[in-house]
Coordinates of C-alpha atoms in Angstrom, one line a residue:
X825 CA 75.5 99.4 83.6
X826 CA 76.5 101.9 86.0
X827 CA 78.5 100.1 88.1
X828 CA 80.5 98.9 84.9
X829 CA 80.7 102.3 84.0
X830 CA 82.2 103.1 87.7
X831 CA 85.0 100.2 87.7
X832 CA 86.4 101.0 84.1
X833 CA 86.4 104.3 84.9
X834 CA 88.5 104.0 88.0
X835 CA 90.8 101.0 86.9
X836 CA 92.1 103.1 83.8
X837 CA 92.3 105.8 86.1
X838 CA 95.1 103.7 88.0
X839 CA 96.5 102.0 85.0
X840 CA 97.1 104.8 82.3
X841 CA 100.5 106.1 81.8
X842 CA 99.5 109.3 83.7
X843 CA 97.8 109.0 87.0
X844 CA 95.7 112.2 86.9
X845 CA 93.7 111.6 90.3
X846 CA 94.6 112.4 93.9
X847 CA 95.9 109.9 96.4
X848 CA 94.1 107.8 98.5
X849 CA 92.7 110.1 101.5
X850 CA 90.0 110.5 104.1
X851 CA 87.7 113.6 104.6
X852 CA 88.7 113.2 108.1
X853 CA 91.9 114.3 107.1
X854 CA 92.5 116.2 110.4
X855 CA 92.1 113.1 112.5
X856 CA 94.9 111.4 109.7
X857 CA 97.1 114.0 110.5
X858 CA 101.3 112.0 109.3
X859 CA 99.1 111.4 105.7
X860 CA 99.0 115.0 105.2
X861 CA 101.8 116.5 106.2
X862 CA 105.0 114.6 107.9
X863 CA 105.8 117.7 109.9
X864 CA 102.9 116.8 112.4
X865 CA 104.9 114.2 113.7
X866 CA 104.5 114.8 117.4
X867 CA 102.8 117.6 116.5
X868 CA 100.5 117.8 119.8
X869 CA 102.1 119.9 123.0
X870 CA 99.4 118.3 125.3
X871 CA 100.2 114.3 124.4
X872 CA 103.2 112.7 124.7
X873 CA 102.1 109.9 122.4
X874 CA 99.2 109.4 119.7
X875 CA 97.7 106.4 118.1
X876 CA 95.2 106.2 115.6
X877 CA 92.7 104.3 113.3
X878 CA 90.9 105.6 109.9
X879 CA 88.3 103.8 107.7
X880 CA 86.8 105.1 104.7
X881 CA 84.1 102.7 102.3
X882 CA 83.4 104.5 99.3
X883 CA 81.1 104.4 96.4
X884 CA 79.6 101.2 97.4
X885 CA 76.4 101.8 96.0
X886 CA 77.8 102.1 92.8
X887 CA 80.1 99.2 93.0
X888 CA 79.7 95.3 93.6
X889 CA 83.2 95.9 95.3
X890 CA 83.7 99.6 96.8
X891 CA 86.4 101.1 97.9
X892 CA 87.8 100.4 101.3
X893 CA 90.6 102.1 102.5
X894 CA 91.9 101.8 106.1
X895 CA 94.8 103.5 107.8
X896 CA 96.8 102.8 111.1
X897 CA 99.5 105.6 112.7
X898 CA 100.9 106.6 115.7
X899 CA 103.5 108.8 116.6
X900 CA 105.7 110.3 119.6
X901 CA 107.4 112.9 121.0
X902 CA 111.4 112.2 121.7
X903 CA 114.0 113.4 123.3
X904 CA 112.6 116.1 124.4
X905 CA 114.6 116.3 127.9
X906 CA 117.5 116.9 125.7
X907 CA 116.1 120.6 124.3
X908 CA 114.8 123.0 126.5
X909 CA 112.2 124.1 123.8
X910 CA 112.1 121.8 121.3
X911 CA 111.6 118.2 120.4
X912 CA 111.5 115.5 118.2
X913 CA 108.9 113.6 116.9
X914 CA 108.7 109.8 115.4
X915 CA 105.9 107.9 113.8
X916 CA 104.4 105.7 111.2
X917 CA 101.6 104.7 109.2
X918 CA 100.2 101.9 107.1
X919 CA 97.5 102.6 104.7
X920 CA 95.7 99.8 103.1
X921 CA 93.2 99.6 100.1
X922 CA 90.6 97.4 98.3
X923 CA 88.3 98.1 95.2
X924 CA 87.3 96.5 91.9
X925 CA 86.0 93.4 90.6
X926 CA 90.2 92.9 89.8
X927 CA 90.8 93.4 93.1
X928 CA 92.9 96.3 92.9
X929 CA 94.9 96.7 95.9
X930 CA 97.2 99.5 97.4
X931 CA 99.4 99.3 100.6
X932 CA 101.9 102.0 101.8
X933 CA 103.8 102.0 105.0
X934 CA 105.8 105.5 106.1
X935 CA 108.2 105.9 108.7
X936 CA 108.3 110.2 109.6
X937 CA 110.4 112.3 112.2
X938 CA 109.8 116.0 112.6
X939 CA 111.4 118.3 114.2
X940 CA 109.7 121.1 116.6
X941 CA 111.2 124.7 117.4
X942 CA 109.6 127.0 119.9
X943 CA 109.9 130.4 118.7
X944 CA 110.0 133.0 121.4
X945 CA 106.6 132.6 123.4
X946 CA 103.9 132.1 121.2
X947 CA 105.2 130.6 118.4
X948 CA 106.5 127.0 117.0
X949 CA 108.0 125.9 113.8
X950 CA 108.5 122.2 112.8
X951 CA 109.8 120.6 109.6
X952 CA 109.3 117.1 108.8
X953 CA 110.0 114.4 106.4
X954 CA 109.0 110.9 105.7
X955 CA 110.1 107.6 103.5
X956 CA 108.2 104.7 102.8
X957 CA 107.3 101.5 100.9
X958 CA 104.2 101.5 98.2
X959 CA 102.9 97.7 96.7
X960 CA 100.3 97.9 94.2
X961 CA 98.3 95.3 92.6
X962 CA 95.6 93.7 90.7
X963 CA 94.4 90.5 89.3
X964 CA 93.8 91.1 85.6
X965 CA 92.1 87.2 85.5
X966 CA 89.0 88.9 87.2
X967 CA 88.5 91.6 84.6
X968 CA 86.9 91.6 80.9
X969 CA 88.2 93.3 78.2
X970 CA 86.7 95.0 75.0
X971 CA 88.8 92.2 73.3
X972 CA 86.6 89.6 75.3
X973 CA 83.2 89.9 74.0
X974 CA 82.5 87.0 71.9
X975 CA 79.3 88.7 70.7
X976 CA 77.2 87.6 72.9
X977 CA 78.8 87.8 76.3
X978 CA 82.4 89.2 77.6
X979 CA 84.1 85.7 77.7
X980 CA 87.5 86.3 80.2
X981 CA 88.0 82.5 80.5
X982 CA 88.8 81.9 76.5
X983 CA 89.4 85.1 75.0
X984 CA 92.9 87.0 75.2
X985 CA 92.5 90.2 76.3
X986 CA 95.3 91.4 74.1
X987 CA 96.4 94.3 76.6
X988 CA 99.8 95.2 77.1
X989 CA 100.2 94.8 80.7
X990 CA 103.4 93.6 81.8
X991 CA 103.2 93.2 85.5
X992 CA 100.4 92.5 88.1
X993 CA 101.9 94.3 90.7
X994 CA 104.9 97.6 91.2
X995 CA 107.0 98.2 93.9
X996 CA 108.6 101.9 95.1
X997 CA 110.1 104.0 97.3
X998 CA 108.1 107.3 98.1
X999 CA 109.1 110.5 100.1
X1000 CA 107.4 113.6 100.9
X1001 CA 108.5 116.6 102.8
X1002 CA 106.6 119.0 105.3
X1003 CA 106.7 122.0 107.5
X1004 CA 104.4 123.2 110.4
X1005 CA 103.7 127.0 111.9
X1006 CA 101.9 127.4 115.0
X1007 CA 101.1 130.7 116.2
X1008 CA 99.3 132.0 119.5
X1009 CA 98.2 135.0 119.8
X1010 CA 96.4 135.2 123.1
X1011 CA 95.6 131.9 125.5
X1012 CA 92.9 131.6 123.7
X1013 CA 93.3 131.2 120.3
X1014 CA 95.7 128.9 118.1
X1015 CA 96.4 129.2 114.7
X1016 CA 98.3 126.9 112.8
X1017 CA 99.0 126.5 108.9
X1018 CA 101.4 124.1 106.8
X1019 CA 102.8 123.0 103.4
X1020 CA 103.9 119.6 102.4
X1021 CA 104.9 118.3 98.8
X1022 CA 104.6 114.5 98.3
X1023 CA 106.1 111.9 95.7
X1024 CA 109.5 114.2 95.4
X1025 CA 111.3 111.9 94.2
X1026 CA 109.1 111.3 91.3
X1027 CA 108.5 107.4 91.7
X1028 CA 107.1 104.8 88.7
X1029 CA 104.0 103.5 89.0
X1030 CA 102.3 101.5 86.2
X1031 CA 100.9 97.7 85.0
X1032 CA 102.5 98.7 81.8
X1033 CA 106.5 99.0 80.5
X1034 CA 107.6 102.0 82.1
X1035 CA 110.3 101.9 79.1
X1036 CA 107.8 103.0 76.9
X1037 CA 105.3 105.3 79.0
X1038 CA 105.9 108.0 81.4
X1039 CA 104.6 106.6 84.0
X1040 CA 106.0 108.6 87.3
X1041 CA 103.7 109.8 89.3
X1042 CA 103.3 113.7 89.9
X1043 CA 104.4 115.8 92.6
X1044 CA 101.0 116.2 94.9
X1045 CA 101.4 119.6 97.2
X1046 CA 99.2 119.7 100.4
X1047 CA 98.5 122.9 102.2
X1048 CA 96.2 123.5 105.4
X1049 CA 95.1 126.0 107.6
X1050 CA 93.5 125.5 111.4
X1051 CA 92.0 127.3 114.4
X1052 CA 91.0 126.5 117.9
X1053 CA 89.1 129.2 119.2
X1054 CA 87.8 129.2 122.9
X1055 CA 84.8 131.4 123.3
X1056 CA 84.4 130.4 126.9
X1057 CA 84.6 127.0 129.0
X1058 CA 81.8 125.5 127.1
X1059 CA 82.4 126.0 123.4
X1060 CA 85.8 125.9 121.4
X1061 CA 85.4 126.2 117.5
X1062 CA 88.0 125.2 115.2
X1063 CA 87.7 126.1 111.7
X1064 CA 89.5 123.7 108.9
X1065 CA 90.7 124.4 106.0
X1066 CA 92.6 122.2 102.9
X1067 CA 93.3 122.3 99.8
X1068 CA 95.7 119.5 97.3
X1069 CA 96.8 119.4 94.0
X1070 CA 98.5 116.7 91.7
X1071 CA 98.6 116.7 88.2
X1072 CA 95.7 119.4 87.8
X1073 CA 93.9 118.0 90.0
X1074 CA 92.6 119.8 93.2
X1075 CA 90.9 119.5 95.7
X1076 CA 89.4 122.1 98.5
X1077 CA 87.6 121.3 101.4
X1078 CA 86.4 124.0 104.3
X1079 CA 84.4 123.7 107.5
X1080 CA 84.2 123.8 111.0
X1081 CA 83.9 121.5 114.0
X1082 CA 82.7 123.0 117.5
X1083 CA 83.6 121.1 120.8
X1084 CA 81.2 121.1 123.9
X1085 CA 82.8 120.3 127.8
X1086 CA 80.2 118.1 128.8
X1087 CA 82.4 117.6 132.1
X1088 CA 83.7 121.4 133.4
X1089 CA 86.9 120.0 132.8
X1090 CA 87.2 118.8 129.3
X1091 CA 88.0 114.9 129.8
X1092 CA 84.6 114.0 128.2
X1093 CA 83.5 116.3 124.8
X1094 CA 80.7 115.8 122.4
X1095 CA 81.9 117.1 118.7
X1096 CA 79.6 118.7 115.5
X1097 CA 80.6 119.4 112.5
X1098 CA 80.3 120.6 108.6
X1099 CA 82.7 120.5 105.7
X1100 CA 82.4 121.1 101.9
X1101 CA 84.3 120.1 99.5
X1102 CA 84.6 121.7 96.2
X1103 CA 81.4 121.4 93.9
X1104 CA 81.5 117.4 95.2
X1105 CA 80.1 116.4 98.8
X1106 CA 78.8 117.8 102.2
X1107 CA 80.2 116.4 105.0
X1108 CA 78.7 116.7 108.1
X1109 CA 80.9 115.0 111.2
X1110 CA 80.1 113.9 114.8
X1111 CA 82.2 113.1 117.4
X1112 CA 82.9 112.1 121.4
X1113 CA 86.0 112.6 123.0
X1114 CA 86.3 111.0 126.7
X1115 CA 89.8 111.4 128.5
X1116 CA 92.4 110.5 125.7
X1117 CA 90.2 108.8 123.2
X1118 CA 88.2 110.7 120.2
X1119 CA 85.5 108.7 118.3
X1120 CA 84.4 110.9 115.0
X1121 CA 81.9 109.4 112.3
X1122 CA 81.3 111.2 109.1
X1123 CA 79.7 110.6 105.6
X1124 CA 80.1 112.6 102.4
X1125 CA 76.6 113.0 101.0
X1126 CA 77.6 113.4 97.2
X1127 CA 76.0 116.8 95.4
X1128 CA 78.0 116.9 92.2
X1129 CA 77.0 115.1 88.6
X1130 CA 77.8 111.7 90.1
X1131 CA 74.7 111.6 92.1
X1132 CA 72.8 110.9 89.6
X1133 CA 74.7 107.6 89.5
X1134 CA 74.5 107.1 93.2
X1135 CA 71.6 108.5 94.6
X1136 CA 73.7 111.1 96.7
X1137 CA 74.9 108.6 98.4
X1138 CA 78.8 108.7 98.7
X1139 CA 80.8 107.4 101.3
X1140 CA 81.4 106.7 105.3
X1141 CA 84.1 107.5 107.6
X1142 CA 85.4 106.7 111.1
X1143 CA 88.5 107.5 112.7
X1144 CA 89.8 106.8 116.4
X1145 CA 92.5 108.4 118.0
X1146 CA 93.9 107.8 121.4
X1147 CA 96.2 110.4 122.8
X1148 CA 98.0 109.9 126.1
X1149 CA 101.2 110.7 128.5
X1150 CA 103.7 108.9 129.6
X1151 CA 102.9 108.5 133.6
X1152 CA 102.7 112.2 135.7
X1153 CA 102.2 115.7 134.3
X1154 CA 103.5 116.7 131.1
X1155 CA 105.8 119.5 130.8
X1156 CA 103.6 122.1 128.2
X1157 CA 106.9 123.9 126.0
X1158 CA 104.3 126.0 124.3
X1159 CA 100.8 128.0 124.8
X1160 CA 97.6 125.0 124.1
X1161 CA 94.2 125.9 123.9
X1162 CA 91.9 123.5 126.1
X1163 CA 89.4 123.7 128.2

C-alpha cells in the first residue's frame, strides 16, 4: 500500500496542470556543477578541461521501480590565448531519468558557454547561459486507474481508464541564465557565490491539452554560496551552501566537506563530509581524489515524515569527475587555493 501510495503521489505530481516540485537534481550538486548554474562553464582556473558522471537511485525502498537519474557533462576553457584575463567556457550535459511502474522517463540535453572576467587581482566575474532539448514520457498501458477497479481487482487490460490524457510524451526547448563571483581575499581563502534562474522562457510541459490547462512550467531560481579555506598543507575546509525555489517550492541545503593531502603535494586527497537539507535528510559524503580524478559517494538518510514510509532510508549518490590540462603547465589568470 505504501508503495501505491508513493507512485500516485509522484505521477500526478508530473502530470497536473501545475508542476509544483523541483527539478530533477543530485545532493551532490557541487560535483554537477553546468545543472546549477550555466555560468560555471569552465569555471575551474586550475583545469583546462572537466568531465563528469552523477548517479542518484532514490526512494527504492518505497518503490518496485525507484528513481534513477543519471547525468553526463563536461566542459572547457576556450580561447583563452585570445584575452589576457579572461576566457571562455563551453560544455554540455545530458541528464537521464527512470521511475514508476509507467515508466516515466525524462531526458534533457544542454549545451552552455560562459564567459569569465578577471577583475583586478583577486576577483572574477562570469556570466553564462545555456539551451537545450527536454523529452518526457510515460506509458499510461502500465498504470491502473480509479476508473479500473472492477470491484474486485484494478483491471487495466479491459477497463478504460477514462482520463484525459492526450499525449504519451512532450517535447521543449528550455533555457536558463547564470552568473558567477569569485572573490579572494588572501592566498588562502576563496569565496565564491552565484545566481541562476532556469525555465525563462516559460516552456509547456503536460500529458494533458495545454489548450485547456496552464501547463508552463515555473521559473526555478538557484542561488549558492562556497568556501575553500586552507588552514595549513594538511586540511582545506570548504563550506557549501544552496538554496532553490520553483513554484513555492524550496529547498536549502548547508554543510561542509574537509580535504586531507595524503601526498604533501595534493595529487592524492581523502574527502569527509556533512550536509542538511531542510527538515528532510542528512547527508553525510566521502570522497578520494588522486591526480585529476575525484570519486565522492553519498546517501541521504531521510529524517522528515516520510520515514515512516521508508524506514529512513532515502537515497544513494555517486559522482566522478576527471579534471585535466591540455599537455605542459597551465597558465593560472587568477588566485586558486590548493595545496
Amino acid at each position: 500500500m505504501k508503495r501505491y501510495l508513493a507512485a500516485l503521489l509522484i505521477f500526478f505530481g508530473f502530470t497536473g496542470a501545475k508542476v509544483q516540485a523541483q527539478d530533477l537534481h543530485f545532493s551532490q550538486y557541487f560535483n554537477a556543477p553546468l545543472l546549477i548554474n550555466p555560468a560555471n562553464t569552465g569555471f575551474d582556473p586550475n583545469a583546462d578541461y572537466r568531465i563528469g558522471i552523477n548517479y542518484r537511485n532514490q526512494w527504492a525502498s518505497v518503490m518496485n521501480n525507484p528513481y534513477k537519474t543519471f547525468s553526463a557533462w563536461g566542459d572547457v576553457q576556450a580561447f583563452g590565448n585570445q584575452f589576457d584575463d579572461a576566457w571562455i567556457g563551453i560544455g554540455g550535459v545530458i541528464l537521464r531519468d527512470a521511475a514508476g511502474a509507467g515508466s516515466l522517463t525524462s531526458t534533457k540535453a544542454y549545451a552552455s558557454v560562459a564567459y569569465h572576467q578577471v577583475l583586478g587581482l583577486n576577483s572574477l566575474l562570469s556570466l553564462g547561459f545555456n539551451a537545450g532539448w527536454v523529452n518526457k514520457k510515460i506509458d499510461f498501458s502500465k498504470l491502473t486507474f480509479d476508473n479500473q477497479w472492477n470491484g474486485q481487482f484494478f483491471d487495466n487490460k479491459n477497463l478504460p481508464s477514462n482520463e484525459n490524457f492526450a499525449y504519451d510524451q512532450v517535447n521543449y526547448l528550455d533555457i536558463s541564465l547564470g552568473a558567477n563571483y569569485a572573490y579572494f581575499p588572501t592566498d588562502n581563502i576563496y569565496i565564491n557565490g552565484g545566481l541562476s534562474v532556469m525555465h525563462i522562457n516559460r516552456p509547456v510541459e503536460s500529458f494533458f491539452d495545454a489548450s485547456k490547462v496552464d501547463a508552463r512550467l515555473s521559473m526555478r531560481y538557484n542561488a549558492f554560496l562556497n568556501a575553500l579555506v586552507k588552514l595549513n598543507d594538511s586540511w582545506i575546509l570548504n563550506p557549501n551552501l544552496y538554496y532553490s525555489e520553483m513554484t513555492g517550492t524550496k529547498e536549502l541545503v548547508a554543510g561542509l566537506n574537509a580535504a586531507y593531502n595524503l601526498s604533501g603535494d595534493g595529487t592524492m586527497q581523502v574527502i569527509g563530509g556533512i550536509y542538511m537539507r531542510g527538515n528532510d535528510a542528512v547527508i553525510p559524503t566521502i570522497g578520494y581524489q588522486w591526480g585529476g580524478m575525484k570519486l565522492t559517494v553519498s546517501y541521504d538518510a531521510t529524517i522528515s515524515s516520510l520515514s515512516s514510509y521508508n524506514n529512513a532510508r532515502g537515497a544513494y549518490e555517486f559522482s566522478l569527475v576527471k579534471a585535466g590540462i591540455f599537455g605542459g603547465d597551465k597558465a593560472v589568470k587568477c588566485p586558486t587555493v590548493t595545496f
